[in-house]
Structure formats: structure tokens, C-alpha cells
Coordinates of C-alpha atoms and ligand atoms in Angstrom, one line a residue:
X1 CA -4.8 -17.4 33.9
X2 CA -4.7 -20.2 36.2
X3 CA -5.6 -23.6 35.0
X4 CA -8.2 -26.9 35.9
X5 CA -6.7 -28.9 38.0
X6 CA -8.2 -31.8 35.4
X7 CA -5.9 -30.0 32.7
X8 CA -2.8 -31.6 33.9
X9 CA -3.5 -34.6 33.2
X10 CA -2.5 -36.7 30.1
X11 CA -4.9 -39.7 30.0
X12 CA -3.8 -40.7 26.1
X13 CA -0.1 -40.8 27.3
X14 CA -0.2 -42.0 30.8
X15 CA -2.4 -45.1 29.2
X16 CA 1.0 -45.8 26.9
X17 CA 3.2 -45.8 29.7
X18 CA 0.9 -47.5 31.9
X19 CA 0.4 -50.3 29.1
X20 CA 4.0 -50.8 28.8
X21 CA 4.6 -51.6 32.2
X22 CA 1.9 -54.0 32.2
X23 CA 3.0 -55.7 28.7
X24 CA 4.8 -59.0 29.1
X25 CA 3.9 -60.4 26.3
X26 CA 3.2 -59.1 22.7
X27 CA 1.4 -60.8 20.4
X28 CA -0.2 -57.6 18.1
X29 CA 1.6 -55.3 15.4
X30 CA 3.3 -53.3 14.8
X31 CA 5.8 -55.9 13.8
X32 CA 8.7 -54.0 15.1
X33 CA 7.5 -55.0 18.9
X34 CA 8.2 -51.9 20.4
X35 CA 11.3 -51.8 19.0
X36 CA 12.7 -55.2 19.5
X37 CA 12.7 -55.9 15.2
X38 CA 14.3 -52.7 14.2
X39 CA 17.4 -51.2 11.9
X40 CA 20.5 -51.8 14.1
X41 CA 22.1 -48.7 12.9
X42 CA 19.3 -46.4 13.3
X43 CA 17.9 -47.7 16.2
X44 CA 19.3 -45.6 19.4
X45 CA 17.0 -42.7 17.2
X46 CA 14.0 -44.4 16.8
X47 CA 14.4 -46.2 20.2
X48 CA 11.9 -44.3 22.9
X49 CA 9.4 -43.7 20.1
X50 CA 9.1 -47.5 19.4
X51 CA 8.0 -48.2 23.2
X52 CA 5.3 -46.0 22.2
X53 CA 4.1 -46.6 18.9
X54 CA 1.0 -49.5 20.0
X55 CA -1.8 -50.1 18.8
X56 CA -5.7 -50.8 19.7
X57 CA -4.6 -53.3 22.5
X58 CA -5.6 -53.2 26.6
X59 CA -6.9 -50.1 27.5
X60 CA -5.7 -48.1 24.7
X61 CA -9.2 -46.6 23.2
X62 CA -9.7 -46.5 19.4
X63 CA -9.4 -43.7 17.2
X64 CA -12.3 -44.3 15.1
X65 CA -14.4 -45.2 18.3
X66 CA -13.5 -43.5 21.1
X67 CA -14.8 -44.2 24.5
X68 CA -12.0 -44.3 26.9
X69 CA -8.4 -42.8 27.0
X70 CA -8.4 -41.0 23.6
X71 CA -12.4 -39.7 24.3
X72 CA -10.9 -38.7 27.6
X73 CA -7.4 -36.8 25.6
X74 CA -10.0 -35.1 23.3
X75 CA -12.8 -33.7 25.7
X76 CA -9.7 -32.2 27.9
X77 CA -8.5 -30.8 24.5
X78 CA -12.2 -29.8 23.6
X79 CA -12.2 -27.8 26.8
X80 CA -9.1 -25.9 26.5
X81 CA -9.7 -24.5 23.0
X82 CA -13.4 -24.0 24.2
X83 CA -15.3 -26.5 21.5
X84 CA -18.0 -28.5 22.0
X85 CA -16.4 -31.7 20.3
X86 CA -12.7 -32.1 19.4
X87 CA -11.7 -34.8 17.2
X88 CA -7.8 -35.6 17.1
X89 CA -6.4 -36.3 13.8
X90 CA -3.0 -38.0 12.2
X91 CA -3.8 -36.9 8.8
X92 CA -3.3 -33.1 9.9
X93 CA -5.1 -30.1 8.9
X94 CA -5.6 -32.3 5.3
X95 CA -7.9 -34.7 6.5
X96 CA -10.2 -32.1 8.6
X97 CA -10.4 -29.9 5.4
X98 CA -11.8 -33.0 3.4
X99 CA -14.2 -34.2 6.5
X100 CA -15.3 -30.9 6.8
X101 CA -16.3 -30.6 2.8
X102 CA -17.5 -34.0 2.6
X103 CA -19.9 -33.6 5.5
X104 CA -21.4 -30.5 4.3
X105 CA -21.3 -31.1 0.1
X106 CA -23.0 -33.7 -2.1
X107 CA -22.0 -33.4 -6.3
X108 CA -23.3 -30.1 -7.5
X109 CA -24.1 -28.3 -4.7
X110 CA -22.7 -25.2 -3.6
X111 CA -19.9 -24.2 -1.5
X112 CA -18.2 -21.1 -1.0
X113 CA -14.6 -21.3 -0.7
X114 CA -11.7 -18.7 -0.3
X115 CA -9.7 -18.5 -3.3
X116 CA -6.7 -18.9 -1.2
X117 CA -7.4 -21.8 0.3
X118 CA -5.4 -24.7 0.6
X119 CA -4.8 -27.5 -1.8
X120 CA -6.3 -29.9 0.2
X121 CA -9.9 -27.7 0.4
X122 CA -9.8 -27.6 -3.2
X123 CA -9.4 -32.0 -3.4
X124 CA -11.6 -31.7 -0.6
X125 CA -14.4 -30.2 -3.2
X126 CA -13.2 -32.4 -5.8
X127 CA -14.1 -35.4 -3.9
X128 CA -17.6 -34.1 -2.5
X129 CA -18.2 -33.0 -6.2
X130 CA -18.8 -29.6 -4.9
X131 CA -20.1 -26.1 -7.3
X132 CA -17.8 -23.7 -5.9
X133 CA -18.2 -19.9 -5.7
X134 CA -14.6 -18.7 -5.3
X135 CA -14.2 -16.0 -2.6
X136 CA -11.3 -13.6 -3.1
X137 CA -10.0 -10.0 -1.0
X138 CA -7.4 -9.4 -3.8
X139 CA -4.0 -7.8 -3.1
X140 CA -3.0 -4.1 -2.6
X141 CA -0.4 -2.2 -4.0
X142 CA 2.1 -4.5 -2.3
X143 CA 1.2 -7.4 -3.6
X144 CA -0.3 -8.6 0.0
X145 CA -3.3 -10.2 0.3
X146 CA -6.5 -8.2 2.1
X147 CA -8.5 -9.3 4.9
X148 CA -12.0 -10.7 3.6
X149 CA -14.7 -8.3 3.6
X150 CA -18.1 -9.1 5.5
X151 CA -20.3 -7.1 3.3
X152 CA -19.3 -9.4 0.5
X153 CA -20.0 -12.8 1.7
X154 CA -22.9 -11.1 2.5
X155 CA -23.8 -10.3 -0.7
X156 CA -22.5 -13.8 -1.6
X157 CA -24.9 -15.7 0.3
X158 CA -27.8 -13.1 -0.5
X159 CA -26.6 -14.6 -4.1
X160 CA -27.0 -18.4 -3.6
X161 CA -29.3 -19.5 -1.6
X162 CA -28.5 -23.1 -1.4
X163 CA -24.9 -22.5 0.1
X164 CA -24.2 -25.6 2.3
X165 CA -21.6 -23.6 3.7
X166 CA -18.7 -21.2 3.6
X167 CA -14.1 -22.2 3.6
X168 CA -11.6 -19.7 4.6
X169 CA -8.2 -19.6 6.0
X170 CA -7.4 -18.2 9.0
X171 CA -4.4 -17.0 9.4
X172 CA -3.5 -17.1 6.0
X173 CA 0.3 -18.8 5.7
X174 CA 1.6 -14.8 6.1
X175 CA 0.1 -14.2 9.1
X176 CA -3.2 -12.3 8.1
X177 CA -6.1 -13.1 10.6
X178 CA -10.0 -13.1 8.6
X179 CA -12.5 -10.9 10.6
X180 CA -13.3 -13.8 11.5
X181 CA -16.1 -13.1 14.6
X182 CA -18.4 -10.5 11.5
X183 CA -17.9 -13.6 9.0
X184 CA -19.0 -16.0 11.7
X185 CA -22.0 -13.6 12.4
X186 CA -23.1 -13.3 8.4
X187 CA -23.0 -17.1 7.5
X188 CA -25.1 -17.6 10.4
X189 CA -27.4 -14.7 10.0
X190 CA -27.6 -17.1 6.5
X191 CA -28.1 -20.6 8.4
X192 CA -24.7 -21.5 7.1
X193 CA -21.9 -23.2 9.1
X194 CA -18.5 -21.4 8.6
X195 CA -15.4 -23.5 8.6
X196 CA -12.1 -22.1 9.4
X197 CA -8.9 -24.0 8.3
X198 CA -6.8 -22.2 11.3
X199 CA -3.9 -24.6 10.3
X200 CA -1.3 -21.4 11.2
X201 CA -3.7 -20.1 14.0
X202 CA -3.2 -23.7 16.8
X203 CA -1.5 -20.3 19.2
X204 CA -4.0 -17.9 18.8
X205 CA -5.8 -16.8 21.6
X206 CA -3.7 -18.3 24.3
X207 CA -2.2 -15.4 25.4
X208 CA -2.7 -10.9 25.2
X209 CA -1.4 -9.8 22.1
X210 CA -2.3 -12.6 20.2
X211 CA -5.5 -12.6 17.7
X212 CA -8.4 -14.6 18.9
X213 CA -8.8 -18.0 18.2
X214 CA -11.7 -19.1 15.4
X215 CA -13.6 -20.4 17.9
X216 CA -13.2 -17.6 20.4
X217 CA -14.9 -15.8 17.1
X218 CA -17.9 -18.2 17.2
X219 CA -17.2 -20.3 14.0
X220 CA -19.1 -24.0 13.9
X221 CA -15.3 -25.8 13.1
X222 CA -11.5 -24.7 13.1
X223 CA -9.2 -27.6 11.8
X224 CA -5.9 -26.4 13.6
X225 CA -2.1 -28.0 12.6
X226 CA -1.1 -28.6 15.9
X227 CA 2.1 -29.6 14.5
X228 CA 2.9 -25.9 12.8
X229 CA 2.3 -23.3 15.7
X230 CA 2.3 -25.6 18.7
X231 CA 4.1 -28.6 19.7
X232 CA 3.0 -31.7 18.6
X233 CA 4.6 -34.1 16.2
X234 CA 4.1 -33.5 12.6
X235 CA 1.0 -34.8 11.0
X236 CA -0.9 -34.4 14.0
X237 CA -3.6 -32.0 14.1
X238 CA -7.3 -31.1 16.0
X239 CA -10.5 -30.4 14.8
X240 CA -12.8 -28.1 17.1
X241 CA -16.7 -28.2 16.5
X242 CA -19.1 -26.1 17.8
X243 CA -23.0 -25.8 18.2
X244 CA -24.8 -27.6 15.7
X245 CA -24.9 -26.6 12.3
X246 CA -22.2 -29.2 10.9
X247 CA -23.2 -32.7 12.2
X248 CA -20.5 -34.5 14.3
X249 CA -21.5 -37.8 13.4
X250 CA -21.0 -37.3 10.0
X251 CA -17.7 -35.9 10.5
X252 CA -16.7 -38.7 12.5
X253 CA -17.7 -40.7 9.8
X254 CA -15.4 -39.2 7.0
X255 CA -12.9 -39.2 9.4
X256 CA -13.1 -43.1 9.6
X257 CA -13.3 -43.1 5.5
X258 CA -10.1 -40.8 4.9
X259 CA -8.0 -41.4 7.7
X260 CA -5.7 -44.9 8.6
X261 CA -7.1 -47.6 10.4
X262 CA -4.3 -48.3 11.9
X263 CA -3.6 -44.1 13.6
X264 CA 0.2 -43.3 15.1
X265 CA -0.2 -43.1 19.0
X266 CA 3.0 -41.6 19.0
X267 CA 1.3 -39.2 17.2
X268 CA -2.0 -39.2 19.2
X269 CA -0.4 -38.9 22.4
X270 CA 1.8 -35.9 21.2
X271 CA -1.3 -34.1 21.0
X272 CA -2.3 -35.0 24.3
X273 CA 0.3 -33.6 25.8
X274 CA 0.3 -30.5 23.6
X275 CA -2.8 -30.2 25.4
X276 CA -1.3 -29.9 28.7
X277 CA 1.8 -28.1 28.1
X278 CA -0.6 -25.5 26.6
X279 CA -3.1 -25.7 29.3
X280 CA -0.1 -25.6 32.7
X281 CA 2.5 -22.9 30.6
X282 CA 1.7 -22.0 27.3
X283 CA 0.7 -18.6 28.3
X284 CA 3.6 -18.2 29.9
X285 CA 5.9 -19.0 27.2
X286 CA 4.4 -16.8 25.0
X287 CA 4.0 -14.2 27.3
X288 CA 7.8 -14.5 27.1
X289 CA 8.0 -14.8 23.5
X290 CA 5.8 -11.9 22.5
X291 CA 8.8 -9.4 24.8
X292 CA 11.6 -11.1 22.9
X293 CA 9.5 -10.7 19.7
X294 CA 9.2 -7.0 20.4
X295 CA 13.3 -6.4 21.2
X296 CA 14.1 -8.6 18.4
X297 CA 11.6 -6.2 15.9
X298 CA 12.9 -3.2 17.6
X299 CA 16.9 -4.1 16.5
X300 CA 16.0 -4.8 13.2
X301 CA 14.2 -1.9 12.5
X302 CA 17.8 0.3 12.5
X303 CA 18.1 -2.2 8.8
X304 CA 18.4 -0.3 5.7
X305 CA 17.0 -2.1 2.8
X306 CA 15.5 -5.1 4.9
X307 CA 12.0 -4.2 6.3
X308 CA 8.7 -5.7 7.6
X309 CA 5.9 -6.2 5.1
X310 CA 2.9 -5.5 7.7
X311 CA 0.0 -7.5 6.1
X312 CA -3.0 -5.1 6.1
X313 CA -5.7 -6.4 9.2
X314 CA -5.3 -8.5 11.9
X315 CA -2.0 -10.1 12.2
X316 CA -0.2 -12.9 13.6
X317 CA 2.9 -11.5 15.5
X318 CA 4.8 -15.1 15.5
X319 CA 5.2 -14.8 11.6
X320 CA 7.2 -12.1 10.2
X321 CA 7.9 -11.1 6.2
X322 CA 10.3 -9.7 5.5
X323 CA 11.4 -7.3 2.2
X324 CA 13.9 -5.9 0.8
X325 CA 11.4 -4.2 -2.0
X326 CA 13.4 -2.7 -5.1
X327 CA 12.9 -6.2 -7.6
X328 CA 15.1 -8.4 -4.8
X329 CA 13.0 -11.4 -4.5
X330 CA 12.6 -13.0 -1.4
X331 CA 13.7 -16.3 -3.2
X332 CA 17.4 -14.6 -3.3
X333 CA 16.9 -13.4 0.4
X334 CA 15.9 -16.7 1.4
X335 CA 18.9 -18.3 -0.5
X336 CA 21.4 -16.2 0.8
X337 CA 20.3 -16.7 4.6
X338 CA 20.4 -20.7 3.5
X339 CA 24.3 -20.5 2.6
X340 CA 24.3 -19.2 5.8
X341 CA 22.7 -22.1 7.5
X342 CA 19.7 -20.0 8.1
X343 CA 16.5 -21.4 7.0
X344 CA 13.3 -19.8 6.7
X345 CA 9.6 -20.9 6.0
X346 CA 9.1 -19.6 3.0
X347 CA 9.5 -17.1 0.2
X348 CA 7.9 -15.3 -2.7
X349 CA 8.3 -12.6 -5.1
X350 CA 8.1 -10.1 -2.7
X351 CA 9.1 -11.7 0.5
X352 CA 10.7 -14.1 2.7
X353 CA 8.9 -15.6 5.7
X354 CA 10.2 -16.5 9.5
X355 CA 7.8 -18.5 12.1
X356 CA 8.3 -17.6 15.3
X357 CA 7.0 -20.7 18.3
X358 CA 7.3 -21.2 21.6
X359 CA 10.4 -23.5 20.5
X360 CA 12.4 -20.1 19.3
X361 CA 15.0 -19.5 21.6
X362 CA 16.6 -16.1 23.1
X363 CA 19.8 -17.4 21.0
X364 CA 18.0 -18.0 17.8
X365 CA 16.9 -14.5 17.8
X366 CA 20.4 -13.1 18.5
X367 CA 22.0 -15.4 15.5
X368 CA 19.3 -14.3 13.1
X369 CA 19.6 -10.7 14.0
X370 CA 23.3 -10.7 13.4
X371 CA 22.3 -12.7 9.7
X372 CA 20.1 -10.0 9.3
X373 CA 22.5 -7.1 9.4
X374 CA 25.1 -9.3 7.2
X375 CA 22.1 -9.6 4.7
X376 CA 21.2 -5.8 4.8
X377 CA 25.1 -5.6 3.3
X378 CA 24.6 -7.4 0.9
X379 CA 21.1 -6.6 -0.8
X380 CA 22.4 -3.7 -2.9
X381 CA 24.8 -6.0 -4.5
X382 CA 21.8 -8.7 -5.5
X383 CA 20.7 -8.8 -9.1
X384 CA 17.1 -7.0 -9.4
X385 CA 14.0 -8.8 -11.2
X386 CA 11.5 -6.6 -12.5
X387 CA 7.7 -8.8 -12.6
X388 CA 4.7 -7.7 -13.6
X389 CA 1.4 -6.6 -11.2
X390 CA -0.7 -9.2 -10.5
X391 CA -4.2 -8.4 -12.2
X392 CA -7.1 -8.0 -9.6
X393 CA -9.1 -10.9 -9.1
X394 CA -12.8 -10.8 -9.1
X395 CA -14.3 -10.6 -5.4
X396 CA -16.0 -13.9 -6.1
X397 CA -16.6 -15.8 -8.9
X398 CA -18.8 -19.0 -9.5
X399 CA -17.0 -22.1 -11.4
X400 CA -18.5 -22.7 -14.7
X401 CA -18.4 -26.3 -14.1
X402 CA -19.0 -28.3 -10.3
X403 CA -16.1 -30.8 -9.6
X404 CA -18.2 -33.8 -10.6
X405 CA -19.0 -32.5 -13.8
X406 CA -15.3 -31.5 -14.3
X407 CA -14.5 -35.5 -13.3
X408 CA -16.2 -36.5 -16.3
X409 CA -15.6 -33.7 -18.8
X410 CA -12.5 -35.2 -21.2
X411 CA -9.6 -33.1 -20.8
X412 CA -6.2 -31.9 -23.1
X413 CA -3.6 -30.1 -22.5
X414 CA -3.4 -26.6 -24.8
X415 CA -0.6 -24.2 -25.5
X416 CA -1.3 -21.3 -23.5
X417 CA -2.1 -18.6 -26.0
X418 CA -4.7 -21.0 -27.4
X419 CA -6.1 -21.7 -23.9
X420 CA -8.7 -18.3 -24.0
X421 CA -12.1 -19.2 -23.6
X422 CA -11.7 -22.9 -21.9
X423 CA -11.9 -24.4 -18.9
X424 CA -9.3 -24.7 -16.5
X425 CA -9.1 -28.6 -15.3
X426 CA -6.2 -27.7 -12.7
X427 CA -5.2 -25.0 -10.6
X428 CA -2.7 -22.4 -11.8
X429 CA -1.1 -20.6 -9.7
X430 CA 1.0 -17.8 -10.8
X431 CA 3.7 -15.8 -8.3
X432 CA 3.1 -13.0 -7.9
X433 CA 0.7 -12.8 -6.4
X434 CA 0.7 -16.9 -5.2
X435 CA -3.1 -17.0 -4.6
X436 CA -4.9 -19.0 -7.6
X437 CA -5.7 -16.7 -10.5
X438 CA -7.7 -19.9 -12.3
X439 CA -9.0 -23.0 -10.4
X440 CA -10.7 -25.9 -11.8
X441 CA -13.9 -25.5 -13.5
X442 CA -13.1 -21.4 -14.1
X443 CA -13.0 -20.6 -17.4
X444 CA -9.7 -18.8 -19.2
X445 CA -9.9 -14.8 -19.8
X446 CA -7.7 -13.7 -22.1
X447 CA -6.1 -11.0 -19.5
X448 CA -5.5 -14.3 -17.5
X449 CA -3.4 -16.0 -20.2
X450 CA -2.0 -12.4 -21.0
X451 CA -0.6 -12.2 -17.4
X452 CA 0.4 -15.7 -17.0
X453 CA 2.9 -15.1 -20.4
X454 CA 4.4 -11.8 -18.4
X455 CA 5.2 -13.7 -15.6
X456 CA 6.8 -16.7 -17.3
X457 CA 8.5 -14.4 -19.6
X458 CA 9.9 -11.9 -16.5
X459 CA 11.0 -15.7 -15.1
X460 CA 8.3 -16.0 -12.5
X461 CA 7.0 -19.2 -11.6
X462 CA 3.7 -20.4 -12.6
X463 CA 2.5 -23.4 -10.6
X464 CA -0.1 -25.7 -13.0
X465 CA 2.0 -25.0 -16.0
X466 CA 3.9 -27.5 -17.9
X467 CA 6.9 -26.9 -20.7
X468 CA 6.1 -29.2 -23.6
X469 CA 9.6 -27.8 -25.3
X470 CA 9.6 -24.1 -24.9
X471 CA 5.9 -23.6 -25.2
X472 CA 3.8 -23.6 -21.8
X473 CA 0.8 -25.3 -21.8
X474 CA -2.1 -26.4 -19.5
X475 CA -4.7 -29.0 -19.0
X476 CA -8.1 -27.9 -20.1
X477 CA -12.1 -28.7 -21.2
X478 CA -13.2 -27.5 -24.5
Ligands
PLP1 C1 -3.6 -23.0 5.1 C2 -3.2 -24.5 5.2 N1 -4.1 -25.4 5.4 C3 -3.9 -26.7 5.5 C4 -2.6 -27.2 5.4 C5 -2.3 -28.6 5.5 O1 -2.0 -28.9 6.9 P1 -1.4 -30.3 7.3 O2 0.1 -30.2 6.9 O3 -1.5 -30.2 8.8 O4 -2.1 -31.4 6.7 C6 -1.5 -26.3 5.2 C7 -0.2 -26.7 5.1 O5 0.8 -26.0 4.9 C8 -1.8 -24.9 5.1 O6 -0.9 -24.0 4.8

């Protein structure tokens, strides 16, 4: 599709270069002086980035204020991933998570939250003081996670009422996309904004054969890691608002509380032109991308015991997982392609993970492709763990306890098999299946406890759970 003429612009980075030019004589931080103080023996890699790393000075806008070249960088951004309001930020996907919570929650009220959210959702409730309800699609049979089902965040919100609002994840880290237009469609039919962390989802909608964007599906915010599926430097992320159910001042004004006073333009201004490279090619590129995506599945489909676990849903064709099934872990998988310089995203149980972005080239394809068939050998020889089934989690469950009451609850820690029938003060997090089976303020079943033992004993890892000699234990409320 052909793009605004106004799109190919950079106002946030032409302002830097323009201000260098114009500099003669630096009086401000940062102390380095664009690069004139600096590390002698690191310096030739640091060098360009210095010249660019200012500050408020000149015409260079304020973060926290914006009213000239950054308002400019984020109303061009605003317009290309179609939001009314786009806020840059250089705390990533983190610190729009915890604006978003903090604008919508004050202690004990009630928030529903997808169980697999992100940590930072879940400090994002801690800090608001939210009363979660904890939304959850379970797994199937293959340990994958389901897509979210509308008719029960409908019955949800049919359930409570006073709901300030409603946190999922879309894509989830394995390249599941929500249904994200019917959820949109329920919360409002509720009067309830819907937030979307869309911190693997920056791509989506920018070109056919990609999933739509969260904001394409009509939700009020999408907080998108710009660093993770586009091109901008890491830390750097946007926040997209839409209509007026979440309200932008107040936003802006958690924004100001979490985030630096002192914000990276290096970091700004890599958004910026993020913006335009998206805006002039990105369909292009992954236009391009998508094809060698398609090849590259093709070839590896003639594998014998590697094989693509297809979340059920929607998915994200730049992520792939990959299996090798039979009790080889995707730890081992991922291990193996690391000795051979290969490194992936992630692993589980079950899985290894590959991200595919517009910086994957045709070569990277061919050498991991040629890794691949290597690794297909050598599977059958890998030792074989047997781990339990992850127990099915309950659709959606309400904490026992709001995060300000858990804040001033004392706390212990408890040998797991005397744990039944207490309140979890932190998140545990078995794998399988990797999604939270207790978070804070839940209290303990004993088929929790019960499952947690099978997976420690089986040597799974259980996130939230501390050796105190050989017994596990956890940190708990009486
Ligand atoms: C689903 C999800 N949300 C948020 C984040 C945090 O994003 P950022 O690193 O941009 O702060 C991550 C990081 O991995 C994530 O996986």
C-alpha cells in the first residue's frame, strides 16, 4: 500500500542531527559530551551513538511534555498503527503494562487479568493494589496454551460488575493471537476498556498473511515492544490509545511517575525511525519474508522427528516451535543447536522457539535449515524425560486476597507439603505447562502442591520455589 508523503519524515531524529550541527558549545549532561569523556578502549563502539545521546536542550522536545519534535515522532507513529494517541516509551512494554494498571486500578478494586500475563502486569497489579480475577484458556493435550474464549469473559464480567477493566496478551510469547476483535466487542458491550500487552505483536497487521493488529481489532490500548518484532533499539517501546475509555492524561501521568526523567534519545529516535522504515518498506520486507518463511517450512517438513507444534488459533507465522515430542525437551534441543552456535529464543518442556523479523536473512534460513537436519540425527540418540500432565487450570478464578491486602498480610516461607490451604505470596510457575498455576493472593489446593512435587521430582523446573536443603519451599500467608 502506498504510503503519506508526511510518513517519511523523521522529525525526532532529524532534530538530533540538526542540533548537532548547530552545537558549538556544550554546557548540559550527559557528562560524556557526546562522546568527548569516554572509555578509550571501547570508544570507536560507542562512538556514533554518543553524538546522539542529548538531552532536553534546543529544540529537542521533552518526553514527559511533548509539544514539538517528539509530539511530532509520536502523532506520525499514532497514524501509522491507526491510534488515536501514541505515547513512546524507554522503559518498554514494562512500563506501559504498569501505566495501563495504574490508570485504570485503585487498592481493592477489580481487574481481570490473563493468567499468562507477563510479570510486569502482575507488579503492575501489585502496585495499583489491584483484586484480580485470573483469566485462564488452559492447555490441550499438547501442552499448548488455547486461545481465550469470548463467552467466558463474558460470563466474567456478567460476574463482577465493578471490573475497571480487562489484561491479556496478545500474541502470547508462542505466537498464539487472542480473538482479540470478539474480546474487544464483550468488554465493551460491558463499558470496560480492554488492554492488550501486544509486546510480540509490534508486526502484525503490516502486511497479508499476518494477524491483525490489536488495534486493527478495536481494543482501547496495545503496549507494543518495538524492540522484539520490529526494529528499534532495545528498551524502546509504544503505547497505542484509542477512543476514550482509558484516560490519556492519566496515563501520561504514570508514565512521568515510572519512567526516567532523564529518557535515552538514542532510544527515542530509534523509534522514530522504526516508524518510517515501517511506514516507506515494511510491507515489503515482509512481503518477502513471509515467501522465504514458506520455502524454509516447506524443507523442513521432509524432518523425521523434528516437527512444528501449530498452536491451536490464530497464529503468528514469524515465530516457529519446534518438537521433537517423545520426552526430548526442548531445553536439550535448544542446547544442542547452542554448541552449534545456533541460538534460539526460547525453550520449554515441550519445545524450542525461533523468531523470525525482518532482520532474518535468506542465509540464516539456509544455515538453520542445514542445523536442522544435523539435529534430526541426532534426536533418537538424546536421553528422554518423562514429566507429568499439567493439571487443568480453572477458566478464571478470583484471588482470595487484593495485592494491597497481600502487602500487609505477614508472610513465611513453608515446606511445600505443608503449604495446602494457604495463600500464595509469590507466583509459582511450574514447566510444564509455564503459565502460572498459583499467583499471589490464590490460595494452595492440595492437587496444586501434589503436581508441583511431580514436576520437581520428574526434574522439572518450578519457578517461585526455593531449596532450603533438599526440601522445596515457598513464601506464603497463613
Ligand atoms: C508478553 C510480554 N509482555 C511484556 C514484556 C516486557 O517487555 P519489555 O521487555 O519491552 O519491557 C515481555 C518480555 O519478554 C513479554 O514477553
Amino acid at each position: 500500500m502506498k504510503h503519506k508523503p508526511e510518513q517519511e519524515k523523521a522529525p525526532l531524529f532529524d532534530a538530533l542531527l540538526a542540533h548537532r550541527q548547530r552545537s558549538c558549545a556544550n554546557f548540559h549532561v550527559p557528562g560524556h559530551k557526546q562522546g568527548s569523556a569516554f572509555d578509550e578502549k571501547s570508544k570507536s563502539w560507542f562512538s556514533p551513538l554518543l553524538e546522539l545521546d542529548l538531552t532536553e536542550v534546543g529544540e529537542l522536545d521533552d518526553l514527559h511534555d511533548a509539544t514539538g519534535v517528539i509530539q511530532d515522532a509520536e502523532l506520525l507513529a499514532a497514524d501509522l498503527f491507526r491510534a488515536d494517541r501514541t505515547f513512546f516509551l524507554v522503559g518498554g512494554t514494562t512500563a506501559g503494562n504498569l501505566a495501563s494498571v495504574l490508570a485504570l486500578c485503585r487498592p481493592g478494586e477489580t481487574l481481570i487479568v490473563g493468567r499468562n500475563c507477563h510479570q510486569s502486569v502482575f507488579h503492575a497489579c501489585m502496585l495499583a493494589g489491584a483484586l484480580p480475577v485470573y483469566l485462564s484458556a488452559g492447555v490441550d493435550d499438547d501442552g499448548q496454551e488455547r486461545p481465550l474464549d469470548p463467552e467466558v469473559l463474558e460470563q466474567v464480567l456478567r460476574l463482577h460488575p465493578d471490573a475497571k477493566g480487562v489484561v491479556l496478551t496478545s500474541p502470547t510469547y508462542w505466537g498464539l493471537v487472542q480473538p482479540v476483535a470478539e474480546l474487544a466487542k464483550v468488554c465493551h458491550r460491558y463499558g470496560v476498556p480492554l488492554v492488550v500487552d501486544e509486546a510480540h505483536g509490534a508486526h502484525l497487521g503490516f502486511a497479508p498473511g499476518l494477524p491483525p493488529s490489536a488495534m486493527d481489532g478495536g481494543v482501547d490500548v496495545s503496549i507494543q515492544s518495538t524492540h522484539k518484532m520490529l526494529s528499534s533499539m532495545t528498551m524502546s517501546s509504544m503505547m497505542h490509545l484509542k477512543g476514550s475509555r482509558i484516560n490519556a492524561d492519566e496515563v501520561a501521568h504514570w508514565l512521568k511517575v515510572i519512567q526516567s526523567s532523564s529518557p535515552s534519545y538514542p532510544l527515542m529516535a530509534s523509534l522514530d525511525v522504526t516508524r518510517r522504515m515501517m511506514a516507506t518498506k515494511g510491507e515489503a520486507v515482509l512481503v518477502e519474508l513471509l515467501s522465504r518463511l514458506q520455502d524454509f517450512r516447506g524443507n523442513i517438513k521432509a524432518l523425521r522427528h523434528l516437527s512444528e507444534r501449530r498452536p491451536p488459533g490464530l497464529r503468528d507465522p514469524l515465530k516457529l516451535s519446534l518438537t521433537a515430542g517423545q520426552g526430548v525437551t526442548g531445553y536439550q534441543l535448544s542446547e544442542w543447536l547452542a554448541s552449534q552456535g545456533v541460538y534460539t529464543e526460547m525453550a520449554d518442556h515441550e519445545a524450542v522457539l525461533f523468531v523470525f523479523t525482518m532482520g532474518t536473512t535468506p542465509t540464516d534460513l539456509v544455515r538453520l535449515t542445514e542445523a536442522l537436519r544435523r539435529l534430526d540425527k541426532v534426536v533418537p540418540l538424546l536421553p528422554k524425560t518423562k514429566l507429568a500432565h499439567p493439571p487443568s487450570l480453572p477458566q478464571w478464578r478470583k484471588a482470595d486476597l487484593s495485592w494491597a491486602q497481600l502487602r500487609r498480610r505477614p508472610k513465611r516461607r513453608v515446606p511445600l507439603h505443608q503449604a495446602v490451604g494457604m495463600i500464595a505470596a509469590e507466583m509459582i510457575v511450574p514447566y510444564p505447562p509455564g503459565v502460572p498455576l498459583v499467583l499471589p493472593g490464590e490460595r494452595l489446593t492440595e492437587a496444586g502442591i501434589d503436581y508441583i512435587t511431580d514436576v520437581i521430582h520428574a526434574g522439572g523446573r518450578v519457578r517461585g520455589i526455593r531449596h532450603e536443603g533438599e526440601v522445596p519451599t515457598l513464601t506464603a500467608i497463613e
